[in-house]
Amino acid sequence: RTLDLVFGSKDERNFWYEQLLILLDDEKERRAQERRDVKSVEKELSMDGRKENWKAVLANWESKRAVTSTKSLILMGVPPNQRAVVWAKYVGNSLQVTGDLFNIFKKHAQKAMEAHDSHGKDDEFEGHEHSIKVLHKDLPRTFKEIKFFHDGGELEEPLKQVLQAYIFYRPDVGYVQGMSF
């Protein structure tokens, strides 16, 4: 029926009005889903384009590192499967820290922390007290809104381990407030 027809009763009019509202809602949802699908495809296409751009940048890293277009690519987001390579190149490793070296200082820090926790004060811990205190005070304030850095989150312990290892690797620097950011 069209809306300009005369309805037999008020109930019939309300029934058809409700049916019309349902149809309109269904159409709105269909169009919204269509827009989401289009955006998803556009995002995927743009991600594929970024992957190709990152391949080109990584192949010529030294000449492309400081170029404005590379900075723009970073702001758009690094594709997940390329993040480890991009960030390692971008941040660099001027201290020449290897996995083995990190593990040595991580174990040294763990040993000192365990000795300190069980005996109070230990020679291995001496000189690092201030850094450790600042670190333990600062960590709960690190990225408060990102839960995996707090309260047993999956990155809470690794972050603490990296920072404690650094305290023992570079005792001349130690831990400085805000370093966890």
Coordinates of N, CA, C and O in Angstrom, one line a residue:
R1 N 0.8 -1.2 0.0 CA 0.0 0.0 0.0 C 0.9 1.2 0.0 O 1.9 1.3 0.6
T2 N 0.4 2.3 -0.6 CA 1.1 3.6 -0.5 C 0.6 4.3 0.7 O -0.5 4.0 1.2
L3 N 1.4 5.3 1.1 CA 1.0 6.1 2.3 C -0.3 7.0 2.1 O -0.9 7.4 3.1
D4 N -0.6 7.3 0.8 CA -1.7 8.2 0.6 C -3.1 7.4 0.6 O -4.1 8.0 0.5
L5 N -3.0 6.1 0.8 CA -4.3 5.3 0.8 C -4.9 5.5 2.2 O -4.3 5.7 3.2
V6 N -6.2 5.3 2.2 CA -6.9 5.4 3.4 C -6.8 4.0 4.1 O -7.0 3.0 3.4
F7 N -6.5 4.0 5.4 CA -6.4 2.7 6.1 C -7.7 2.4 6.7 O -8.5 3.3 7.1
G8 N -7.9 1.1 6.8 CA -9.2 0.6 7.4 C -9.3 1.0 8.9 O -10.4 1.3 9.3
S9 N -8.2 1.0 9.6 CA -8.3 1.4 11.0 C -7.0 2.0 11.5 O -6.0 1.9 10.7
K10 N -7.0 2.5 12.7 CA -5.8 3.1 13.2 C -4.7 2.0 13.4 O -3.5 2.3 13.2
D11 N -5.1 0.8 13.9 CA -4.2 -0.3 14.0 C -3.5 -0.6 12.7 O -2.3 -0.9 12.7
E12 N -4.3 -0.7 11.7 CA -3.7 -1.0 10.4 C -2.7 0.0 9.9 O -1.6 -0.3 9.4
R13 N -3.0 1.3 10.2 CA -2.1 2.4 9.8 C -0.8 2.3 10.6 O 0.3 2.4 10.1
N14 N -0.9 2.0 11.9 CA 0.2 1.8 12.8 C 1.1 0.6 12.3 O 2.3 0.7 12.3
F15 N 0.4 -0.4 12.0 CA 1.1 -1.6 11.5 C 2.0 -1.3 10.3 O 3.1 -1.6 10.2
W16 N 1.3 -0.6 9.3 CA 2.1 -0.3 8.0 C 3.2 0.7 8.3 O 4.2 0.7 7.7
Y17 N 2.9 1.6 9.2 CA 3.9 2.6 9.5 C 5.2 1.9 10.2 O 6.3 2.2 9.8
E18 N 4.9 1.0 11.1 CA 6.0 0.2 11.7 C 6.8 -0.6 10.7 O 8.0 -0.7 10.7
Q19 N 6.0 -1.2 9.7 CA 6.7 -1.9 8.6 C 7.6 -1.0 7.8 O 8.7 -1.4 7.4
L20 N 7.1 0.2 7.6 CA 7.9 1.1 6.8 C 9.2 1.5 7.6 O 10.3 1.6 7.0
L21 N 9.1 1.7 8.9 CA 10.2 2.1 9.7 C 11.2 0.9 9.7 O 12.4 1.1 9.7
I22 N 10.7 -0.3 9.8 CA 11.6 -1.5 9.7 C 12.4 -1.5 8.4 O 13.6 -1.7 8.4
L23 N 11.7 -1.3 7.3 CA 12.3 -1.3 6.0 C 13.4 -0.2 5.9 O 14.5 -0.4 5.4
L24 N 13.1 1.0 6.4 CA 14.0 2.1 6.4 C 15.3 1.8 7.3 O 16.4 2.0 6.9
D25 N 15.0 1.2 8.5 CA 16.2 0.8 9.3 C 17.0 -0.3 8.6 O 18.3 -0.2 8.6
D26 N 16.4 -1.2 8.0 CA 17.1 -2.3 7.3 C 18.0 -1.7 6.1 O 19.1 -2.0 5.9
E27 N 17.4 -0.7 5.4 CA 18.1 -0.1 4.3 C 19.3 0.8 4.9 O 20.4 0.8 4.3
K28 N 19.1 1.5 6.0 CA 20.2 2.2 6.6 C 21.3 1.3 7.0 O 22.5 1.6 6.8
E29 N 21.0 0.2 7.6 CA 22.0 -0.8 8.0 C 22.7 -1.4 6.8 O 23.9 -1.5 6.8
R30 N 22.0 -1.7 5.7 CA 22.6 -2.2 4.5 C 23.6 -1.2 4.0 O 24.7 -1.6 3.6
R31 N 23.2 0.0 3.9 CA 24.1 1.1 3.4 C 25.3 1.3 4.3 O 26.4 1.5 3.8
A32 N 25.1 1.3 5.6 CA 26.2 1.4 6.5 C 27.2 0.3 6.3 O 28.4 0.5 6.3
Q33 N 26.7 -0.9 6.2 CA 27.5 -2.1 6.0 C 28.3 -2.0 4.7 O 29.5 -2.3 4.6
E34 N 27.6 -1.5 3.7 CA 28.3 -1.3 2.4 C 29.4 -0.3 2.5 O 30.5 -0.5 1.9
R35 N 29.2 0.8 3.2 CA 30.3 1.8 3.5 C 31.4 1.2 4.2 O 32.6 1.4 3.9
R36 N 31.1 0.4 5.3 CA 32.2 -0.3 6.0 C 33.0 -1.2 5.1 O 34.2 -1.3 5.2
D37 N 32.3 -2.0 4.2 CA 32.9 -2.9 3.3 C 33.9 -2.1 2.4 O 35.0 -2.5 2.1
V38 N 33.4 -1.0 1.9 CA 34.2 -0.2 1.0 C 35.4 0.3 1.7 O 36.6 0.3 1.2
K39 N 35.2 0.8 2.9 CA 36.4 1.3 3.7 C 37.4 0.2 4.0 O 38.6 0.4 3.9
S40 N 36.9 -1.0 4.3 CA 37.8 -2.1 4.6 C 38.6 -2.4 3.3 O 39.8 -2.7 3.4
V41 N 38.0 -2.4 2.2 CA 38.7 -2.7 0.9 C 39.7 -1.6 0.7 O 40.9 -1.9 0.3
E42 N 39.3 -0.3 0.8 CA 40.2 0.8 0.6 C 41.4 0.7 1.6 O 42.5 0.9 1.2
K43 N 41.1 0.3 2.8 CA 42.2 0.2 3.8 C 43.2 -0.9 3.4 O 44.4 -0.8 3.5
E44 N 42.6 -2.0 3.0 CA 43.5 -3.2 2.6 C 44.3 -2.8 1.3 O 45.5 -3.1 1.3
L45 N 43.7 -2.1 0.4 CA 44.4 -1.6 -0.8 C 45.5 -0.6 -0.4 O 46.6 -0.7 -0.8
S46 N 45.2 0.3 0.6 CA 46.2 1.2 1.0 C 47.3 0.5 1.8 O 48.5 0.9 1.7
M47 N 47.0 -0.5 2.5 CA 48.0 -1.2 3.3 C 48.9 -2.0 2.3 O 50.1 -2.0 2.5
D48 N 48.3 -2.5 1.2 CA 49.1 -3.2 0.2 C 50.1 -2.2 -0.5 O 51.2 -2.5 -0.7
G49 N 49.5 -1.0 -0.7 CA 50.4 0.1 -1.3 C 51.5 0.5 -0.4 O 52.6 0.6 -0.8
R50 N 51.2 0.6 0.9 CA 52.2 0.9 1.9 C 53.3 -0.2 2.0 O 54.5 0.1 2.2
K51 N 52.9 -1.4 1.9 CA 53.8 -2.5 1.9 C 54.8 -2.4 0.8 O 56.0 -2.5 1.0
E52 N 54.3 -2.1 -0.4 CA 55.2 -1.9 -1.5 C 56.1 -0.7 -1.3 O 57.3 -0.7 -1.6
N53 N 55.5 0.4 -0.8 CA 56.4 1.6 -0.5 C 57.5 1.3 0.5 O 58.6 1.7 0.3
W54 N 57.1 0.5 1.5 CA 58.1 0.2 2.6 C 59.2 -0.7 2.0 O 60.4 -0.6 2.4
K55 N 58.8 -1.6 1.1 CA 59.9 -2.5 0.5 C 60.9 -1.6 -0.3 O 62.1 -1.8 -0.2
A56 N 60.4 -0.6 -1.0 CA 61.3 0.3 -1.7 C 62.1 1.1 -0.8 O 63.3 1.3 -1.0
V57 N 61.5 1.6 0.3 CA 62.3 2.4 1.3 C 63.4 1.6 1.9 O 64.5 2.0 2.1
L58 N 63.0 0.4 2.3 CA 64.0 -0.5 3.0 C 65.1 -0.9 2.1 O 66.3 -1.1 2.6
A59 N 64.8 -1.0 0.8 CA 65.9 -1.4 -0.1 C 66.9 -0.3 -0.3 O 68.1 -0.6 -0.6
N60 N 66.5 0.9 0.0 CA 67.4 2.1 -0.2 C 67.4 2.9 1.1 O 67.2 4.1 1.1
W61 N 67.5 2.2 2.2 CA 67.3 2.8 3.5 C 68.2 4.1 3.8 O 67.6 5.1 4.2
E62 N 69.4 4.1 3.5 CA 70.3 5.2 3.8 C 69.9 6.5 3.1 O 69.9 7.6 3.7
S63 N 69.4 6.4 1.9 CA 69.0 7.5 1.1 C 67.6 7.9 1.4 O 67.2 9.1 1.2
K64 N 66.8 7.0 1.9 CA 65.3 7.3 2.1 C 65.0 7.6 3.5 O 63.9 8.0 3.8
R65 N 65.9 7.3 4.5 CA 65.5 7.4 5.9 C 65.0 8.7 6.3 O 64.0 8.8 7.0
A66 N 65.6 9.8 5.9 CA 65.2 11.1 6.4 C 64.3 11.9 5.4 O 64.0 13.0 5.7
V67 N 63.8 11.2 4.4 CA 63.0 11.8 3.4 C 61.6 12.0 4.0 O 61.1 11.2 4.7
T68 N 60.9 13.1 3.6 CA 59.6 13.5 4.1 C 58.6 12.4 3.8 O 57.8 12.1 4.7
S69 N 58.7 11.7 2.6 CA 57.7 10.7 2.3 C 57.9 9.5 3.3 O 56.9 8.8 3.6
T70 N 59.1 9.2 3.7 CA 59.3 8.1 4.7 C 58.6 8.5 6.0 O 58.0 7.6 6.6
K71 N 58.8 9.7 6.4 CA 58.1 10.2 7.7 C 56.6 10.1 7.5 O 55.9 9.7 8.5
S72 N 56.1 10.4 6.4 CA 54.6 10.3 6.1 C 54.2 8.8 6.2 O 53.1 8.5 6.7
L73 N 55.0 7.9 5.6 CA 54.7 6.5 5.7 C 54.6 6.0 7.2 O 53.7 5.3 7.5
I74 N 55.5 6.5 8.0 CA 55.5 6.2 9.4 C 54.2 6.6 10.1 O 53.6 5.9 10.8
L75 N 53.8 7.9 9.8 CA 52.6 8.4 10.4 C 51.4 7.7 9.9 O 50.4 7.6 10.7
M76 N 51.4 7.1 8.7 CA 50.2 6.3 8.2 C 50.2 5.0 8.9 O 49.1 4.3 8.9
G77 N 51.3 4.5 9.4 CA 51.3 3.2 10.0 C 52.2 2.2 9.2 O 52.1 2.1 8.0
V78 N 53.0 1.5 10.0 CA 53.9 0.5 9.3 C 53.1 -0.8 9.3 O 52.6 -1.2 10.4
P79 N 53.1 -1.5 8.2 CA 52.4 -2.8 8.1 C 52.9 -3.7 9.2 O 54.2 -3.8 9.4
P80 N 52.1 -4.4 9.9 CA 52.5 -5.3 11.0 C 53.7 -6.3 10.6 O 54.6 -6.4 11.4
N81 N 53.7 -6.8 9.4 CA 54.7 -7.8 9.1 C 56.0 -7.1 8.8 O 57.0 -7.8 8.6
Q82 N 56.1 -5.8 8.7 CA 57.3 -5.1 8.4 C 57.8 -4.2 9.6 O 58.9 -3.6 9.5
R83 N 57.1 -4.2 10.7 CA 57.4 -3.3 11.8 C 58.8 -3.6 12.4 O 59.5 -2.7 12.7
A84 N 59.0 -4.9 12.7 CA 60.3 -5.2 13.3 C 61.5 -4.7 12.5 O 62.4 -4.1 13.1
V85 N 61.5 -4.9 11.2 CA 62.6 -4.4 10.3 C 62.6 -2.9 10.3 O 63.7 -2.3 10.4
V86 N 61.5 -2.3 10.1 CA 61.5 -0.8 10.0 C 61.9 -0.2 11.3 O 62.8 0.7 11.2
W87 N 61.4 -0.6 12.4 CA 61.8 0.1 13.7 C 63.2 -0.2 14.0 O 63.9 0.6 14.5
A88 N 63.7 -1.4 13.7 CA 65.1 -1.7 14.0 C 66.0 -0.8 13.2 O 67.0 -0.3 13.7
K89 N 65.7 -0.6 11.9 CA 66.5 0.3 11.1 C 66.3 1.8 11.5 O 67.3 2.5 11.6
Y90 N 65.1 2.2 11.8 CA 64.9 3.6 12.1 C 65.5 4.0 13.5 O 66.1 5.0 13.6
V91 N 65.3 3.1 14.5 CA 65.9 3.4 15.8 C 67.4 3.2 15.8 O 68.1 3.9 16.4
G92 N 67.8 2.1 15.1 CA 69.2 1.8 15.1 C 69.7 1.0 16.3 O 68.9 0.7 17.2
N93 N 71.0 0.8 16.4 CA 71.5 0.0 17.5 C 72.9 0.6 17.8 O 73.9 -0.1 17.6
S94 N 73.0 1.8 18.1 CA 74.3 2.5 18.3 C 75.1 1.9 19.4 O 76.3 2.0 19.4
L95 N 74.5 1.2 20.4 CA 75.2 0.6 21.5 C 75.6 -0.8 21.1 O 76.3 -1.4 21.9
Q96 N 75.3 -1.3 19.9 CA 75.7 -2.6 19.5 C 75.3 -3.7 20.5 O 76.0 -4.6 20.7
V97 N 74.0 -3.6 20.9 CA 73.5 -4.6 21.9 C 73.0 -5.8 21.0 O 72.2 -5.7 20.1
T98 N 73.5 -7.0 21.4 CA 73.1 -8.2 20.8 C 72.2 -8.9 21.7 O 72.1 -8.6 22.9
G99 N 71.5 -10.0 21.2 CA 70.7 -10.8 22.1 C 71.4 -11.4 23.2 O 70.9 -11.4 24.3
D100 N 72.6 -11.9 22.9 CA 73.5 -12.5 24.0 C 73.8 -11.5 25.0 O 73.8 -11.7 26.2
L101 N 74.2 -10.3 24.6 CA 74.6 -9.2 25.5 C 73.4 -8.8 26.4 O 73.6 -8.7 27.6
F102 N 72.3 -8.7 25.8 CA 71.1 -8.4 26.5 C 70.8 -9.4 27.6 O 70.5 -9.1 28.7
N103 N 70.9 -10.7 27.2 CA 70.6 -11.8 28.1 C 71.6 -11.8 29.3 O 71.2 -12.1 30.4
I104 N 72.9 -11.5 29.0 CA 73.8 -11.4 30.1 C 73.4 -10.3 31.2 O 73.4 -10.6 32.4
F105 N 73.1 -9.1 30.7 CA 72.7 -8.1 31.6 C 71.3 -8.3 32.2 O 71.1 -7.9 33.4
K106 N 70.5 -9.0 31.5 CA 69.1 -9.3 32.1 C 69.3 -10.3 33.2 O 68.8 -10.1 34.3
K107 N 70.2 -11.3 33.1 CA 70.5 -12.2 34.1 C 71.2 -11.5 35.3 O 70.9 -11.8 36.5
H108 N 72.1 -10.6 35.0 CA 72.8 -9.9 36.1 C 71.8 -9.1 36.9 O 71.8 -9.1 38.1
A109 N 70.9 -8.4 36.2 CA 69.8 -7.6 36.9 C 68.9 -8.5 37.7 O 68.6 -8.2 38.9
Q110 N 68.5 -9.7 37.1 CA 67.6 -10.6 37.9 C 68.3 -11.1 39.1 O 67.7 -11.2 40.2
K111 N 69.6 -11.5 39.0 CA 70.4 -12.0 40.1 C 70.5 -10.9 41.2 O 70.3 -11.2 42.4
A112 N 70.8 -9.7 40.8 CA 70.9 -8.6 41.8 C 69.5 -8.3 42.5 O 69.5 -8.1 43.7
M113 N 68.5 -8.4 41.7 CA 67.1 -8.1 42.2 C 66.7 -9.2 43.2 O 66.2 -8.9 44.3
E114 N 67.0 -10.5 42.9 CA 66.7 -11.6 43.7 C 67.5 -11.5 45.0 O 67.0 -11.7 46.1
A115 N 68.8 -11.2 44.9 CA 69.6 -11.1 46.1 C 69.2 -9.9 47.0 O 69.1 -10.0 48.2
H116 N 68.8 -8.8 46.4 CA 68.3 -7.7 47.1 C 67.0 -8.0 47.8 O 66.8 -7.7 49.0
D117 N 66.1 -8.7 47.1 CA 64.8 -9.0 47.7 C 64.9 -10.0 48.8 O 64.2 -9.9 49.8
S118 N 65.9 -10.9 48.8 CA 66.0 -11.9 49.8 C 66.9 -11.5 51.0 O 66.8 -11.9 52.1
H119 N 67.9 -10.6 50.7 CA 68.9 -10.2 51.7 C 68.8 -8.8 52.1 O 69.6 -8.3 52.9
G120 N 68.0 -8.0 51.5 CA 67.9 -6.6 51.8 C 68.8 -5.8 50.9 O 68.4 -5.2 50.0
K121 N 70.1 -5.9 51.1 CA 71.1 -5.1 50.3 C 72.2 -6.0 49.9 O 72.7 -6.8 50.7
D122 N 72.7 -5.9 48.7 CA 73.7 -6.8 48.2 C 74.7 -5.9 47.4 O 74.4 -4.9 46.8
D123 N 76.0 -6.4 47.4 CA 77.0 -5.7 46.7 C 76.7 -5.6 45.2 O 77.0 -4.5 44.6
E124 N 76.1 -6.6 44.6 CA 75.7 -6.5 43.2 C 74.7 -5.4 42.9 O 74.6 -4.9 41.8
F125 N 73.9 -5.1 43.9 CA 72.8 -4.2 43.8 C 73.3 -2.7 44.1 O 72.7 -1.8 43.6
E126 N 74.4 -2.7 44.8 CA 74.9 -1.4 45.3 C 75.2 -0.5 44.1 O 75.8 -0.9 43.1
G127 N 74.8 0.8 44.2 CA 75.0 1.8 43.2 C 73.9 1.9 42.2 O 73.8 2.8 41.4
H128 N 73.0 0.9 42.3 CA 71.8 0.9 41.4 C 70.5 1.2 42.1 O 69.5 1.2 41.5
E129 N 70.6 1.4 43.4 CA 69.4 1.5 44.2 C 68.5 2.6 43.7 O 67.3 2.4 43.6
H130 N 69.1 3.8 43.5 CA 68.3 4.9 43.0 C 67.6 4.6 41.7 O 66.4 4.9 41.6
S131 N 68.3 4.1 40.8 CA 67.7 3.7 39.5 C 66.6 2.7 39.6 O 65.5 2.9 39.0
I132 N 66.8 1.7 40.4 CA 65.8 0.7 40.6 C 64.5 1.3 41.3 O 63.4 1.0 40.9
K133 N 64.7 2.1 42.3 CA 63.6 2.8 42.9 C 62.8 3.6 42.0 O 61.6 3.6 41.9
V134 N 63.5 4.4 41.2 CA 62.8 5.3 40.2 C 62.1 4.5 39.2 O 60.9 4.8 38.8
L135 N 62.7 3.4 38.7 CA 62.1 2.5 37.7 C 60.8 2.0 38.3 O 59.8 2.0 37.6
H136 N 60.8 1.4 39.5 CA 59.7 0.8 40.0 C 58.6 1.8 40.3 O 57.4 1.4 40.3
K137 N 58.9 3.0 40.6 CA 57.9 4.1 40.8 C 57.3 4.5 39.5 O 56.2 4.9 39.4
D138 N 58.2 4.6 38.4 CA 57.8 5.1 37.1 C 57.0 4.1 36.3 O 56.1 4.5 35.6
L139 N 57.3 2.8 36.4 CA 56.6 1.8 35.6 C 55.1 1.9 35.6 O 54.5 1.8 34.6
P140 N 54.5 2.0 36.8 CA 53.0 2.0 36.8 C 52.4 3.2 36.1 O 51.3 3.2 35.7
R141 N 53.2 4.2 35.9 CA 52.7 5.4 35.2 C 53.0 5.4 33.7 O 52.5 6.2 33.0
T142 N 53.6 4.3 33.2 CA 53.9 4.2 31.8 C 52.7 3.7 31.0 O 52.2 2.6 31.3
F143 N 52.3 4.5 30.1 CA 51.2 4.1 29.2 C 50.0 3.6 30.0 O 49.6 2.5 29.7
K144 N 49.5 4.4 31.0 CA 48.5 3.9 31.8 C 47.3 3.3 31.1 O 46.6 2.4 31.5
E145 N 47.0 3.9 29.9 CA 45.8 3.5 29.2 C 46.0 2.3 28.4 O 45.1 1.7 27.8
I146 N 47.3 1.8 28.3 CA 47.5 0.6 27.5 C 47.7 -0.6 28.5 O 48.8 -0.7 29.1
K147 N 46.7 -1.4 28.6 CA 46.7 -2.4 29.7 C 47.8 -3.5 29.6 O 48.1 -4.0 30.6
F148 N 48.3 -3.8 28.4 CA 49.3 -4.8 28.4 C 50.7 -4.5 29.0 O 51.6 -5.3 29.1
F149 N 50.8 -3.2 29.5 CA 52.0 -2.8 30.2 C 51.8 -2.8 31.7 O 52.7 -2.5 32.5
H150 N 50.6 -3.2 32.2 CA 50.3 -3.1 33.6 C 49.6 -4.4 34.1 O 49.0 -5.1 33.4
D151 N 49.6 -4.5 35.4 CA 48.8 -5.5 36.2 C 48.9 -6.9 35.5 O 47.8 -7.5 35.2
G152 N 50.1 -7.4 35.3 CA 50.2 -8.7 34.7 C 50.0 -8.8 33.2 O 49.9 -9.9 32.6
G153 N 49.9 -7.7 32.6 CA 49.8 -7.6 31.1 C 51.0 -8.3 30.4 O 52.0 -8.4 31.0
E154 N 50.8 -8.7 29.2 CA 51.8 -9.5 28.5 C 53.1 -8.7 28.3 O 54.2 -9.4 28.1
L155 N 53.1 -7.4 28.4 CA 54.4 -6.7 28.2 C 54.9 -6.0 29.4 O 55.9 -5.3 29.4
E156 N 54.3 -6.2 30.5 CA 54.7 -5.6 31.8 C 56.1 -6.1 32.2 O 57.0 -5.4 32.4
E157 N 56.2 -7.4 32.2 CA 57.5 -8.0 32.6 C 58.6 -7.8 31.6 O 59.7 -7.4 32.0
P158 N 58.4 -8.0 30.3 CA 59.4 -7.7 29.3 C 59.9 -6.2 29.4 O 61.1 -6.0 29.3
L159 N 59.0 -5.3 29.6 CA 59.4 -3.9 29.7 C 60.3 -3.7 30.9 O 61.4 -3.1 30.9
K160 N 59.9 -4.3 32.1 CA 60.7 -4.2 33.3 C 62.1 -4.8 33.1 O 63.1 -4.3 33.5
Q161 N 62.2 -6.0 32.4 CA 63.4 -6.7 32.2 C 64.4 -5.8 31.3 O 65.6 -5.8 31.6
V162 N 63.8 -5.2 30.3 CA 64.7 -4.4 29.4 C 65.3 -3.2 30.1 O 66.5 -2.9 30.1
L163 N 64.4 -2.6 30.9 CA 64.9 -1.4 31.7 C 65.9 -1.8 32.8 O 66.9 -1.1 33.0
Q164 N 65.6 -2.9 33.5 CA 66.6 -3.3 34.5 C 67.9 -3.7 33.9 O 69.0 -3.4 34.4
A165 N 67.9 -4.4 32.7 CA 69.1 -4.8 32.1 C 69.9 -3.6 31.7 O 71.1 -3.5 31.8
Y166 N 69.2 -2.6 31.2 CA 69.8 -1.3 30.8 C 70.5 -0.7 32.0 O 71.6 -0.1 31.9
I167 N 69.9 -0.7 33.1 CA 70.5 -0.1 34.3 C 71.9 -0.7 34.6 O 72.8 -0.1 35.0
F168 N 71.9 -2.0 34.4 CA 73.2 -2.7 34.7 C 74.2 -2.6 33.5 O 75.4 -2.7 33.7
Y169 N 73.6 -2.5 32.3 CA 74.5 -2.3 31.1 C 75.1 -0.9 31.1 O 76.3 -0.8 30.7
R170 N 74.4 0.1 31.5 CA 74.9 1.4 31.5 C 74.7 2.1 32.8 O 73.9 2.9 33.1
P171 N 75.5 1.6 33.8 CA 75.4 2.2 35.2 C 75.7 3.7 35.3 O 75.2 4.3 36.2
D172 N 76.4 4.2 34.3 CA 76.7 5.6 34.3 C 75.4 6.4 34.0 O 75.3 7.6 34.4
V173 N 74.5 5.8 33.3 CA 73.2 6.5 33.0 C 72.1 6.0 34.0 O 71.4 6.8 34.5
G174 N 72.1 4.7 34.2 CA 71.1 4.1 35.0 C 69.7 4.3 34.4 O 69.5 4.3 33.2
Y175 N 68.7 4.4 35.3 CA 67.3 4.7 34.8 C 67.0 6.1 35.2 O 67.3 6.6 36.3
V176 N 66.4 6.8 34.2 CA 66.0 8.1 34.4 C 64.5 8.2 34.2 O 64.0 7.5 33.3
Q177 N 63.8 9.0 35.0 CA 62.4 9.0 35.0 C 61.9 9.3 33.5 O 62.5 10.2 32.9
G178 N 60.9 8.6 33.1 CA 60.4 8.8 31.8 C 61.0 7.9 30.7 O 60.6 7.8 29.6
M179 N 62.1 7.2 31.0 CA 62.8 6.3 30.1 C 61.9 5.2 29.6 O 62.1 4.7 28.5
S180 N 60.9 4.8 30.4 CA 60.0 3.7 30.0 C 59.1 4.1 28.9 O 58.4 3.3 28.4
F181 N 59.0 5.4 28.6 CA 58.2 5.8 27.5 C 58.9 5.7 26.2 O 58.6 5.9 25.2

